[in-house]
CSV table of C-alpha atoms and ligand atoms in Angstrom, one decimal:
chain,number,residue,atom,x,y,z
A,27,UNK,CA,3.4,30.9,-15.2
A,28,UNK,CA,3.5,29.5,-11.5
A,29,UNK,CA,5.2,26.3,-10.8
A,30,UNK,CA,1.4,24.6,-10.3
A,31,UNK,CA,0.2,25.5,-13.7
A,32,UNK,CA,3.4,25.2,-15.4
A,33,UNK,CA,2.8,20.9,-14.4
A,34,UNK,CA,-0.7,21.1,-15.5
A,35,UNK,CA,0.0,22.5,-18.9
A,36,UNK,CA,3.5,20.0,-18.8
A,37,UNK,CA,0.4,16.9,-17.8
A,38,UNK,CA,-1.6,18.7,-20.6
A,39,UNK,CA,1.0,18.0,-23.4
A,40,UNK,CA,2.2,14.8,-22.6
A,41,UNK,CA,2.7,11.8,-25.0
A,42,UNK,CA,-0.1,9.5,-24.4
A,43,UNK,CA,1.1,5.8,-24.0
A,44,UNK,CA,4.7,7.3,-22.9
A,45,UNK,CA,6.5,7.2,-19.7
A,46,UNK,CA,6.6,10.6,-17.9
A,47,UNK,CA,9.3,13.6,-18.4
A,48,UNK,CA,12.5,13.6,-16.5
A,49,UNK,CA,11.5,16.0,-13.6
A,50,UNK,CA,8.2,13.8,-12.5
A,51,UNK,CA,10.9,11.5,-11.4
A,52,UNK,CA,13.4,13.6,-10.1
A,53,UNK,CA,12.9,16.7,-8.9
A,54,UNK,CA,12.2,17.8,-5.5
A,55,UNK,CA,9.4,20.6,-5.9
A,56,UNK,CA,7.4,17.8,-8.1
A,57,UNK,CA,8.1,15.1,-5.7
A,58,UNK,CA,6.6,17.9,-2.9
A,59,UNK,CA,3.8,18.6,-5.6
A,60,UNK,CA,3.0,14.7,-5.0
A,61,UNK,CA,3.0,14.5,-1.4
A,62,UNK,CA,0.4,17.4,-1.2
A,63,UNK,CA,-2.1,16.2,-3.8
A,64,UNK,CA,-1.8,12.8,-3.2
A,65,UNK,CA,-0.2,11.3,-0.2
A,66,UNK,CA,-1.3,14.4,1.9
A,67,UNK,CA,-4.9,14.2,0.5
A,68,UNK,CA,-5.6,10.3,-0.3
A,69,UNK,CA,-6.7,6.9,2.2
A,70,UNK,CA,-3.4,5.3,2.5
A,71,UNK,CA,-3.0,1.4,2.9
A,72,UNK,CA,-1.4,1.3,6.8
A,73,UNK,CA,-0.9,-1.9,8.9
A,74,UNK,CA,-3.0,-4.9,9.6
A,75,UNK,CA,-5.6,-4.7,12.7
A,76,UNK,CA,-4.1,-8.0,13.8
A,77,UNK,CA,-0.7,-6.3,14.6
A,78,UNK,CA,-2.2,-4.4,17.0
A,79,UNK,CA,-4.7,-6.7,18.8
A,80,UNK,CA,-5.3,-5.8,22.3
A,81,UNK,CA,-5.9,-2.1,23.9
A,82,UNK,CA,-2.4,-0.1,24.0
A,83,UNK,CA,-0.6,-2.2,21.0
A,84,UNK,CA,0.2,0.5,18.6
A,85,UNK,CA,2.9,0.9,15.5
A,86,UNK,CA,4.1,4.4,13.8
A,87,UNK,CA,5.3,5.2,10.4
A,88,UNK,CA,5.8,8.2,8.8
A,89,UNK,CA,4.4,9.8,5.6
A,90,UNK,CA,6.0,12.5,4.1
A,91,UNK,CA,6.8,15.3,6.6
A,92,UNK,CA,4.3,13.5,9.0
A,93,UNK,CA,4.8,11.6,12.1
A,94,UNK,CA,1.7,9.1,12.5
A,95,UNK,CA,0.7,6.3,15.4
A,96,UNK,CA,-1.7,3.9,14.9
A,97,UNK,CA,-3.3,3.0,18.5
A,98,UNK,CA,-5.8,0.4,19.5
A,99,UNK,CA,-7.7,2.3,22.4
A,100,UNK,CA,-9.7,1.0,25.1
A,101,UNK,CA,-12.8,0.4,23.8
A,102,UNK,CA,-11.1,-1.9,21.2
A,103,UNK,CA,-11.3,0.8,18.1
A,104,UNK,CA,-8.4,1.7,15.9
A,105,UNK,CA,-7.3,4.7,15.9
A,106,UNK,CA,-4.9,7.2,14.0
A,107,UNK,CA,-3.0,10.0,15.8
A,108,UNK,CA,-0.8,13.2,15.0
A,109,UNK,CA,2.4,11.7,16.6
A,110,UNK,CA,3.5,15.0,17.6
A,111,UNK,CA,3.3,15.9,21.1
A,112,UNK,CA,0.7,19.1,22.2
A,113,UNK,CA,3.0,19.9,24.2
A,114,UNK,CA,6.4,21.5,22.2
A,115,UNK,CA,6.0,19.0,19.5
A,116,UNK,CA,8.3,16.4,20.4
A,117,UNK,CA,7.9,12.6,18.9
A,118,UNK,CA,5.3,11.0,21.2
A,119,UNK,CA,5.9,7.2,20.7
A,120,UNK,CA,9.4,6.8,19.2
A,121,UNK,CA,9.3,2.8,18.6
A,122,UNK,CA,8.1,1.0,15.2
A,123,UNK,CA,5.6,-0.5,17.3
A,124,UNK,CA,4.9,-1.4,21.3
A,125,UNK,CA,2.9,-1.6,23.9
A,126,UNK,CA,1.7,0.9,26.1
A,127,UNK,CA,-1.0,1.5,28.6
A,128,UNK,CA,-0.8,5.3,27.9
A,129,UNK,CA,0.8,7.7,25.4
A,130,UNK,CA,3.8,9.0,27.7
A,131,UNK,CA,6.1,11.9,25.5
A,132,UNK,CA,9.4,11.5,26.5
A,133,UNK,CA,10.6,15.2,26.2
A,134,UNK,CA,8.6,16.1,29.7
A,135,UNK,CA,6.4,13.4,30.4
A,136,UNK,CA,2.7,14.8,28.9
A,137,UNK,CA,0.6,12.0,29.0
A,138,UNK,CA,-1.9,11.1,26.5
A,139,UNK,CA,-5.1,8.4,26.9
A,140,UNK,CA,-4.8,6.0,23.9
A,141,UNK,CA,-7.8,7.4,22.5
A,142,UNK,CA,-5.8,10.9,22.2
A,143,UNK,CA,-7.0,12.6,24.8
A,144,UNK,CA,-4.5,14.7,27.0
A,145,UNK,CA,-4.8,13.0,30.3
A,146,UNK,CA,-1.6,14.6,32.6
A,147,UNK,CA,0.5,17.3,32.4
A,148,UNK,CA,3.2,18.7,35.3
A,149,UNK,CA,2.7,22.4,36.5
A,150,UNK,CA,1.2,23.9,33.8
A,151,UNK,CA,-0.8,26.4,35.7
A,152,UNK,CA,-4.4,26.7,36.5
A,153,UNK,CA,-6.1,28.1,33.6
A,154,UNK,CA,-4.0,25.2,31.1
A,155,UNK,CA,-7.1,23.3,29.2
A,156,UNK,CA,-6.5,19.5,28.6
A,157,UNK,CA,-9.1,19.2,26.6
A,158,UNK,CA,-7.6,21.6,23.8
A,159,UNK,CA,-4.8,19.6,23.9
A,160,UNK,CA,-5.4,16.5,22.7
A,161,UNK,CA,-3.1,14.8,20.3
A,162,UNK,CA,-4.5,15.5,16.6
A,163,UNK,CA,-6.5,13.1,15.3
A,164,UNK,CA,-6.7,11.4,12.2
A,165,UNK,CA,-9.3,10.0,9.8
A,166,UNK,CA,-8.6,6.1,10.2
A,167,UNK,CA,-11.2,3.1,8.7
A,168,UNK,CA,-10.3,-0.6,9.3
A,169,UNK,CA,-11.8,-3.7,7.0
A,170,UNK,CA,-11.0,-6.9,5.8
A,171,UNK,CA,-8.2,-6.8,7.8
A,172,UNK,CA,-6.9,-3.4,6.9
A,173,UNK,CA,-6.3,-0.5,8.4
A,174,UNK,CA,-6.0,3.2,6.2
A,175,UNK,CA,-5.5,6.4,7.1
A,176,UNK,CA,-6.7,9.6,5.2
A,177,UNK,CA,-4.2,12.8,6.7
A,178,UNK,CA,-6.7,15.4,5.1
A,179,UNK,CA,-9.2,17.1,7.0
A,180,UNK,CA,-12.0,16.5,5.0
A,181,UNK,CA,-11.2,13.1,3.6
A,182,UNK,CA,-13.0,11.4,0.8
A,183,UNK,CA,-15.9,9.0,1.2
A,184,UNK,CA,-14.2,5.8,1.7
A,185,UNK,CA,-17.3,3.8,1.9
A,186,UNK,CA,-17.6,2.5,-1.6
A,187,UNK,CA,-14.1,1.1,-1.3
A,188,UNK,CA,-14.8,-0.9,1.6
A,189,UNK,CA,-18.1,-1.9,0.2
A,190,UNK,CA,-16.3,-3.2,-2.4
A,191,UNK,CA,-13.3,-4.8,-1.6
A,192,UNK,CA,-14.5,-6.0,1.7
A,193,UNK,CA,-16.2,-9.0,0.0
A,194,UNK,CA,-13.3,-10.0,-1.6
A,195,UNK,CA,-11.2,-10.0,1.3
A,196,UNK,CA,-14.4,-11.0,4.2
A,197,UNK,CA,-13.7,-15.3,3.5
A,198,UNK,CA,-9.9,-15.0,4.1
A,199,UNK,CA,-10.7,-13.7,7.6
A,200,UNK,CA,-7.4,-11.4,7.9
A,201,UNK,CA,-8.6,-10.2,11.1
A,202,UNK,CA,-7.3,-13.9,12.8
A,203,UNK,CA,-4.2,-13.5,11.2
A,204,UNK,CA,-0.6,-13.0,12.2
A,205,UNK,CA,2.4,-11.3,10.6
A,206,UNK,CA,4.6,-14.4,10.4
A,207,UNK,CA,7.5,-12.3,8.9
A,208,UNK,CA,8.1,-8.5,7.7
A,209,UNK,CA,11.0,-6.5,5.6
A,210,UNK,CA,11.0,-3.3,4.8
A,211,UNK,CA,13.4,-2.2,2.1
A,212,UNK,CA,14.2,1.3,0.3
A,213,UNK,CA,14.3,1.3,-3.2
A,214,UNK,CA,16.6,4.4,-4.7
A,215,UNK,CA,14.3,5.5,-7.2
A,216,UNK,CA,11.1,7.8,-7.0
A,217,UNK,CA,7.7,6.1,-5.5
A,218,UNK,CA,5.5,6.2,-9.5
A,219,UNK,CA,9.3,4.0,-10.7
A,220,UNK,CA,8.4,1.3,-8.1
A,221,UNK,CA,4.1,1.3,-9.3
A,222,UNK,CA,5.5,1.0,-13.0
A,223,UNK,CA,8.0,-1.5,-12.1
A,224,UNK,CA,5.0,-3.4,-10.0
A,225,UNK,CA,2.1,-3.0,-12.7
A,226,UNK,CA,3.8,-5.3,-15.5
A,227,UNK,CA,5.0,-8.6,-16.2
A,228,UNK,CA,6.7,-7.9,-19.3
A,229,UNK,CA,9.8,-7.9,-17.1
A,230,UNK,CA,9.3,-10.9,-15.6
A,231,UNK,CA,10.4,-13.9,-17.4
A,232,UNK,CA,13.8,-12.5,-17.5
A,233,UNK,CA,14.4,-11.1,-14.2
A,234,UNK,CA,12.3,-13.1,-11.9
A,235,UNK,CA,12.9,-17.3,-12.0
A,236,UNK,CA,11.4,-17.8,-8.8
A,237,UNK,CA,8.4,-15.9,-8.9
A,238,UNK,CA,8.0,-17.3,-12.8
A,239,UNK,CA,7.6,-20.8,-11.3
A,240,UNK,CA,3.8,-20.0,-9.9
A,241,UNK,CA,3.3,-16.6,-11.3
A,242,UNK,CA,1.4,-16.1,-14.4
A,243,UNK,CA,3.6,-13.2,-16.5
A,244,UNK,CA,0.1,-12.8,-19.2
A,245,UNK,CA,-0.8,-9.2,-19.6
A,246,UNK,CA,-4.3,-10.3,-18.7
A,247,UNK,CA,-3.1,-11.1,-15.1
A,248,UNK,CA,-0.9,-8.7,-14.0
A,249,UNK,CA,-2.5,-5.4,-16.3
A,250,UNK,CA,-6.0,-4.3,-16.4
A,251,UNK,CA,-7.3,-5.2,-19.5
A,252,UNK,CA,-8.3,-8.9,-21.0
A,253,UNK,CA,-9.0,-10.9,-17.7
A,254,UNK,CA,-12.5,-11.5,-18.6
A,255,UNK,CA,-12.1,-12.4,-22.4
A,256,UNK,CA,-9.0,-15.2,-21.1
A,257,UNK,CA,-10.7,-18.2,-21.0
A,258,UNK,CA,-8.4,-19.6,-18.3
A,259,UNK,CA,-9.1,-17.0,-16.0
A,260,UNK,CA,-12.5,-17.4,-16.8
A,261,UNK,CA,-12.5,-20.6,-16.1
A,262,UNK,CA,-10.6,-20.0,-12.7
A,263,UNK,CA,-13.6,-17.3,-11.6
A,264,UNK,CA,-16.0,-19.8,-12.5
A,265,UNK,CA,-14.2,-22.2,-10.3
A,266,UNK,CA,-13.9,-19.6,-7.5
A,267,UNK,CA,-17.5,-18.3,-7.2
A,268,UNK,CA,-19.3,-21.4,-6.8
A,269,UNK,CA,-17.0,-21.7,-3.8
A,270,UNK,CA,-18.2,-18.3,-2.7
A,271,UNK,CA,-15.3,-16.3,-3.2
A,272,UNK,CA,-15.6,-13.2,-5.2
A,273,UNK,CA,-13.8,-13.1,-7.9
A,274,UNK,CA,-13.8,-11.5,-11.0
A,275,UNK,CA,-12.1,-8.1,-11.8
A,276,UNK,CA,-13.5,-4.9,-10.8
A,277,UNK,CA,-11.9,-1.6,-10.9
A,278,UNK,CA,-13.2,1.9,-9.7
A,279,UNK,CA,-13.7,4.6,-13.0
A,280,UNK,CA,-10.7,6.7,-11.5
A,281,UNK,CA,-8.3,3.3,-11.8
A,282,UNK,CA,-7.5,4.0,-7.7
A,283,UNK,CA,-8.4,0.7,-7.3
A,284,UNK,CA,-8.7,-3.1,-8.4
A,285,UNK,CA,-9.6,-6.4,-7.2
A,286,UNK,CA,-9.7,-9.6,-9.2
A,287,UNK,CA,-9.0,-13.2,-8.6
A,288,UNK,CA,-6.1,-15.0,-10.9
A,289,UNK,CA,-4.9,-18.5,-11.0
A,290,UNK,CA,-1.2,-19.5,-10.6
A,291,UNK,CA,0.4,-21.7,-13.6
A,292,UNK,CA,0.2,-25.2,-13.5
A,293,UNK,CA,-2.0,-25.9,-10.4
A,294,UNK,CA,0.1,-23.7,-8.3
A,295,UNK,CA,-1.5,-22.9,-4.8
A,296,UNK,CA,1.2,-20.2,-3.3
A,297,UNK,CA,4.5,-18.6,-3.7
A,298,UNK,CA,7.0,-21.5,-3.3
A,299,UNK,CA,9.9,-23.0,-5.5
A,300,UNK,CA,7.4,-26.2,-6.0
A,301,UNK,CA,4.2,-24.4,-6.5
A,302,UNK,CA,2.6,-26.3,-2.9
A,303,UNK,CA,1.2,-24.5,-0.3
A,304,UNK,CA,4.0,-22.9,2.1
A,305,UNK,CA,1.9,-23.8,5.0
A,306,UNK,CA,0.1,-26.6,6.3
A,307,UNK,CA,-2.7,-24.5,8.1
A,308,UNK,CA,-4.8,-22.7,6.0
A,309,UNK,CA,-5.0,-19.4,5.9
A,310,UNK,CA,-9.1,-18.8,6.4
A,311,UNK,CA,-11.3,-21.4,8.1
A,312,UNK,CA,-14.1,-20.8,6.0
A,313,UNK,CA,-12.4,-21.3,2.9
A,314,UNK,CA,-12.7,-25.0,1.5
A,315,UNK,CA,-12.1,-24.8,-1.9
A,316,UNK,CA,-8.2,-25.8,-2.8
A,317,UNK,CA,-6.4,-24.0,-6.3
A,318,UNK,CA,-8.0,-20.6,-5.2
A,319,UNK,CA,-5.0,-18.8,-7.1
A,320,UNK,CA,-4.2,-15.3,-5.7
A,321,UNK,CA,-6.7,-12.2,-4.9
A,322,UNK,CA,-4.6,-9.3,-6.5
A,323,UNK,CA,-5.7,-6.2,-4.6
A,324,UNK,CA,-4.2,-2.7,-5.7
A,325,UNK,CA,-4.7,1.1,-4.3
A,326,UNK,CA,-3.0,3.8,-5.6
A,327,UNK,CA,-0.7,5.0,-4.0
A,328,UNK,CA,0.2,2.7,-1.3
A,329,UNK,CA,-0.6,-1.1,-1.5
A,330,UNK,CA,-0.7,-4.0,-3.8
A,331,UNK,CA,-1.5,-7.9,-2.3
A,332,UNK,CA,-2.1,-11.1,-2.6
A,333,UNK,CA,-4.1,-13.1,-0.5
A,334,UNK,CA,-3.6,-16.9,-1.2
A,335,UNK,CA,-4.9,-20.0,0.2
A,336,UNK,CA,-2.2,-20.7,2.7
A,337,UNK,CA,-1.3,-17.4,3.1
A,338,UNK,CA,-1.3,-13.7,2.4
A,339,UNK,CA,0.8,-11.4,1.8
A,340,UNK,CA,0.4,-7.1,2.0
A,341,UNK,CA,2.8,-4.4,0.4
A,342,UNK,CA,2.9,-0.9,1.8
A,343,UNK,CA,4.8,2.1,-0.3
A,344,UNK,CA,5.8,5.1,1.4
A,345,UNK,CA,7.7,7.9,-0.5
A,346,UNK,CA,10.8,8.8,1.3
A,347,UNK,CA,11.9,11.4,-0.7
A,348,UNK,CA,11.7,11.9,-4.4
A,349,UNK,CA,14.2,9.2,-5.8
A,350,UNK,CA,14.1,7.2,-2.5
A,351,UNK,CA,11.3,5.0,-1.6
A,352,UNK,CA,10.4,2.2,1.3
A,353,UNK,CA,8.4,-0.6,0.7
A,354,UNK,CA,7.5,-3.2,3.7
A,355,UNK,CA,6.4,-6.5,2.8
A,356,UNK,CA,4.4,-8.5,5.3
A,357,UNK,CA,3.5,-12.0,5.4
A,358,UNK,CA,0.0,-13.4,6.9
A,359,UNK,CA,-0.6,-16.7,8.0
A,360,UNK,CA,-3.5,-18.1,10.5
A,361,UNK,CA,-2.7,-17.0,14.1
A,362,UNK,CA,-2.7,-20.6,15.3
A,363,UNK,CA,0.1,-21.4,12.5
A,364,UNK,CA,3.5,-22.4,14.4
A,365,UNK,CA,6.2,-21.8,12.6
A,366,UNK,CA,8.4,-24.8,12.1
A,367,UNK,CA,5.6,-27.3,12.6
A,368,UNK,CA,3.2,-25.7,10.1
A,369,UNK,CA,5.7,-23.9,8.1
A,370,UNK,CA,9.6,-23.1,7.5
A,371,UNK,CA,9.9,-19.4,7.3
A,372,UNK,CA,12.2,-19.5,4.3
A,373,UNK,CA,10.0,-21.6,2.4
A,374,UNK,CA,7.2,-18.9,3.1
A,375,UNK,CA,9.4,-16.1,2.3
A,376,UNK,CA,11.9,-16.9,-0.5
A,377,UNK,CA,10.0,-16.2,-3.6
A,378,UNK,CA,9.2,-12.5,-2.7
A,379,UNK,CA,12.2,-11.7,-0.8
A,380,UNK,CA,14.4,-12.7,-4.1
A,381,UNK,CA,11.6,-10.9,-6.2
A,382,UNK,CA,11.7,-7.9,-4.0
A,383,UNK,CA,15.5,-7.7,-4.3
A,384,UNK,CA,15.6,-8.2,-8.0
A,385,UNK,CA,12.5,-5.4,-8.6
A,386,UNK,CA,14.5,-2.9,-6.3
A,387,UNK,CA,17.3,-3.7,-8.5
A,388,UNK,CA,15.2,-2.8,-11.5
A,389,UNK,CA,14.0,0.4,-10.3
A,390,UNK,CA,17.4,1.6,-9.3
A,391,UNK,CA,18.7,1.1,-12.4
A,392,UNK,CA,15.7,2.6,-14.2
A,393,UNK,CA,16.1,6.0,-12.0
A,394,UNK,CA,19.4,5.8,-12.8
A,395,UNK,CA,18.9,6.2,-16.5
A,396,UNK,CA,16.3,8.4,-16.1
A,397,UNK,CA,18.8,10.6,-14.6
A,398,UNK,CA,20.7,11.0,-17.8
A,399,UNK,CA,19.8,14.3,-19.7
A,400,UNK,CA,19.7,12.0,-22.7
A,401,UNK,CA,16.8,10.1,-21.1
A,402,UNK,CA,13.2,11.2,-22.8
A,403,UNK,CA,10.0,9.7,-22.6
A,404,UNK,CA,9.8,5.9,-24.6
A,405,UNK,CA,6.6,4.4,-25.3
A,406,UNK,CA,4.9,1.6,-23.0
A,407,UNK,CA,3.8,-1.8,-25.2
A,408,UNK,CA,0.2,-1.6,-25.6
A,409,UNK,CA,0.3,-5.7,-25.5
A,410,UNK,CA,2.6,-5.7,-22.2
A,411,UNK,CA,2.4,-3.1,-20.2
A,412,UNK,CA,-1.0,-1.6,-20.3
A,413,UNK,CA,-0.9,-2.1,-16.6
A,414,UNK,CA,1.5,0.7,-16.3
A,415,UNK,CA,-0.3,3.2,-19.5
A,416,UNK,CA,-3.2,2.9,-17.1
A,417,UNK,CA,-1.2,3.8,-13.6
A,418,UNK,CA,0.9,6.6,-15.1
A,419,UNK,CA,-2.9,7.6,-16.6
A,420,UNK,CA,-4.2,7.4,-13.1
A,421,UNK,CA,-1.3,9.6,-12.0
A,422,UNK,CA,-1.6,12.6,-14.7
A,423,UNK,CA,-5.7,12.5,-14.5
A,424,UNK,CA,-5.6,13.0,-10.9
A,425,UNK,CA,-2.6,15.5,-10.4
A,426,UNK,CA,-4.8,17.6,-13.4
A,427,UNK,CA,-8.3,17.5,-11.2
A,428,UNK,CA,-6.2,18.4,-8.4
A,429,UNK,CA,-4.3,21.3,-9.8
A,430,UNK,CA,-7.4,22.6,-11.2
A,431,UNK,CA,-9.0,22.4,-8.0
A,432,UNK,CA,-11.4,19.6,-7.8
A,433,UNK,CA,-11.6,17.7,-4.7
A,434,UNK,CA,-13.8,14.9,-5.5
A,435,UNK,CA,-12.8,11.8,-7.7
A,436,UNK,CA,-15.3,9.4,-8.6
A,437,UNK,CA,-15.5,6.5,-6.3
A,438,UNK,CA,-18.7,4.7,-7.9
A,439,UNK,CA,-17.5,0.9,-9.0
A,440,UNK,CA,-18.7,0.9,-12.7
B,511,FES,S1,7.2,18.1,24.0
B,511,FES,FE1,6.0,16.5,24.7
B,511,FES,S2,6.0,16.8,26.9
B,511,FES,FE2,7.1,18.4,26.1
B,512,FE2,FE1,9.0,-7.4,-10.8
């Protein structure tokens, strides 16, 4: 049997409720598996438009094997390029992020337009065509303050996830926003270890006393099933929509994707050691409503957030290789927030730095003893962590459709 349908059949026979053999962790050919069918194929969670705000502002990344630049052009659109030069290939923009009035390579000085286009290039003869050499393009959509990429050439209809989660996100008004502070860590563990680790709670009370001041650790927050039948949350919907923000769970028939609007314990309004708001400015102009809890916002594979009243804060996971994995953390506030008059950055940042530190902790230490060849699959608890049944679900489901060949998951919103 090929390697392709030896993982089907191995997706086939797995234990429902389980966590996933050994090798789906660990080994390299799966991890590559991964990259093509998902990362390679799916809209990946990217940046923020506002890091980027005027013509030639631009930030890279990479995923997988590929070298990407985000670019705001000219005209003022966003746009996603190859960030490999037409030329021999080299690295086109080498910084994290910059400024540039064109796309100069810096091997032997092709220059590109910000919209791609090849606009300069020395004594290549007379019959060279720019125009077939263009830096590749790829499909990029922005909303709600958002920008994601999709690497394939004939990327999936992204449309009903804007529609969707762009009315969740349109009252916070990310696009006037600023990143007031980033980190990007790497986790030593494989990219599906840090989405188990990030889709329960059941972990939390012991290994999280910061975040367990504002953060609710009930199943029917953090997991996927319960939220409407908890009368609290319920309650905090209620409470939300006649202010006019959206708010109650939603979640496309695949499981990509989920949006839903949960309170914080005790009156909480953000992510700080007393519960208060972190900073003085709110976050969104036309939000007036105060105890607005946290929008949770999750797509498979790259982001999870929370967008809270004072501020909001985006999570991007990029696989590195298979038991290494990066995960920047960015913190929005209003762009007319000044740090040390409307905010202290550690007061902003404490809770989730410590959280992040103590999660990548948790997923070292779980890839660790994964690693053992004693390790086999132990069951999830149904009352804790159907969060992470319903990911590692996700997962299998789609890696099956894709091995078998189909290319087009359902998007509807049920
Ligand atoms: S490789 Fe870019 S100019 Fe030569
Ligand atoms: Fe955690």
């Amino acid at each position: 049997m090929d390697f392709r349908g030896d993982v089907l059949r191995r997706l086939q026979n797995r234990k429902d409720g389980y966590s996933l053999e050994q090798a789906f962790y660990t080994d390299p050919d799966l991890y590559k598996l991964d990259l093509e069918e998902i990362w390679y194929k799916d809209w990946l969670f990217v940046g923020h438009d506002c890091e980027i705000p005027k013509a030639g502002n631009y930030f890279t990344l990479q995923v997988g094997d590929y070298p990407v630049v985000i670019v705001r052009d000219r005209q003022g659109s966003i746009r996603a390029l190859h960030n490999s030069c037409r030329h021999r290939g080299s690295r086109v923009c080498t910084s994290q992020k910059g400024a540039s009035a064109k796309l100069v390579c810096p091997y032997h000085q092709w220059t590109y337009e910000l919209d791609g286009s090849l606009l300069f290039a020395r004594q290549m003869g007379e019959d060279f065509d720019k125009a077939a050499h263009s830096l590749k393009p790829i499909a990029c959509e922005s909303f709600g303050g958002y920008i994601f990429i999709c690497l394939s050439e004939t990327p999936m209809d992204f449309a009903p996830v804007k529609e969707l989660v762009n009315g969740y996100l349109a009252p916070h008004q990310l696009k006037d926003t600023k990143v007031a502070f980033e980190s990007t860590i790497v986790e030593k563990g494989n990219w599906k270890l840090v989405w188990e680790n990030n889709r329960e709670c059941y972990h939390c009370a012991s290994n999280h006393p910061e975040l367990c001041r504002t953060y609710p650790e009930a199943p029917s927050a953090t997991g996927v099933q319960g939220a409407a039948d908890d009368p609290v949350i319920s309650q905090h919907w209620a409470h939300c929509e006649s202010a006019g923000l959206p708010s109650e769970f939603q979640m496309s028939p695949t499981g990509q994707f989920r949006v839903a609007r949960m309170p914080l314990i005790e009156q909480a309004e953000s992510y700080t050691m007393s519960g208060e708001r972190a900073v003085k400015r709110p976050l969104s102009d036309a939000v007036k409503a105060s105890h607005i809890g946290t929008l949770l916002l999750f797509h498979y594979p790259t982001t999870w957030n929370h967008v809270l009243v004072d501020h909001a804060i985006s999570f991007r996971v990029l696989p590195l290789g298979p038991e290494l994995t990066q995960v920047t953390t960015k913190w929005l506030v209003h762009k007319d927030a000044m740090e040390g008059v409307d905010y202290k950055l550690d007061e902003l940042t404490h809770v989730w730095t410590e959280t992040n530190d103590q999660d990548r902790r948790i997923v070292e230490e779980n890839a660790f003893g994964i690693r053992s060849p004693a390790y086999e699959p132990g069951p999830y608890s149904p009352e804790h962590e159907g969060g992470v049944m319903q990911f590692v679900e996700w997962y299998c489901n789609f890696m099956q459709d894709r091995l078998r060949g189909k290319t087009s998951p359902l998007f509807k919103v049920a």
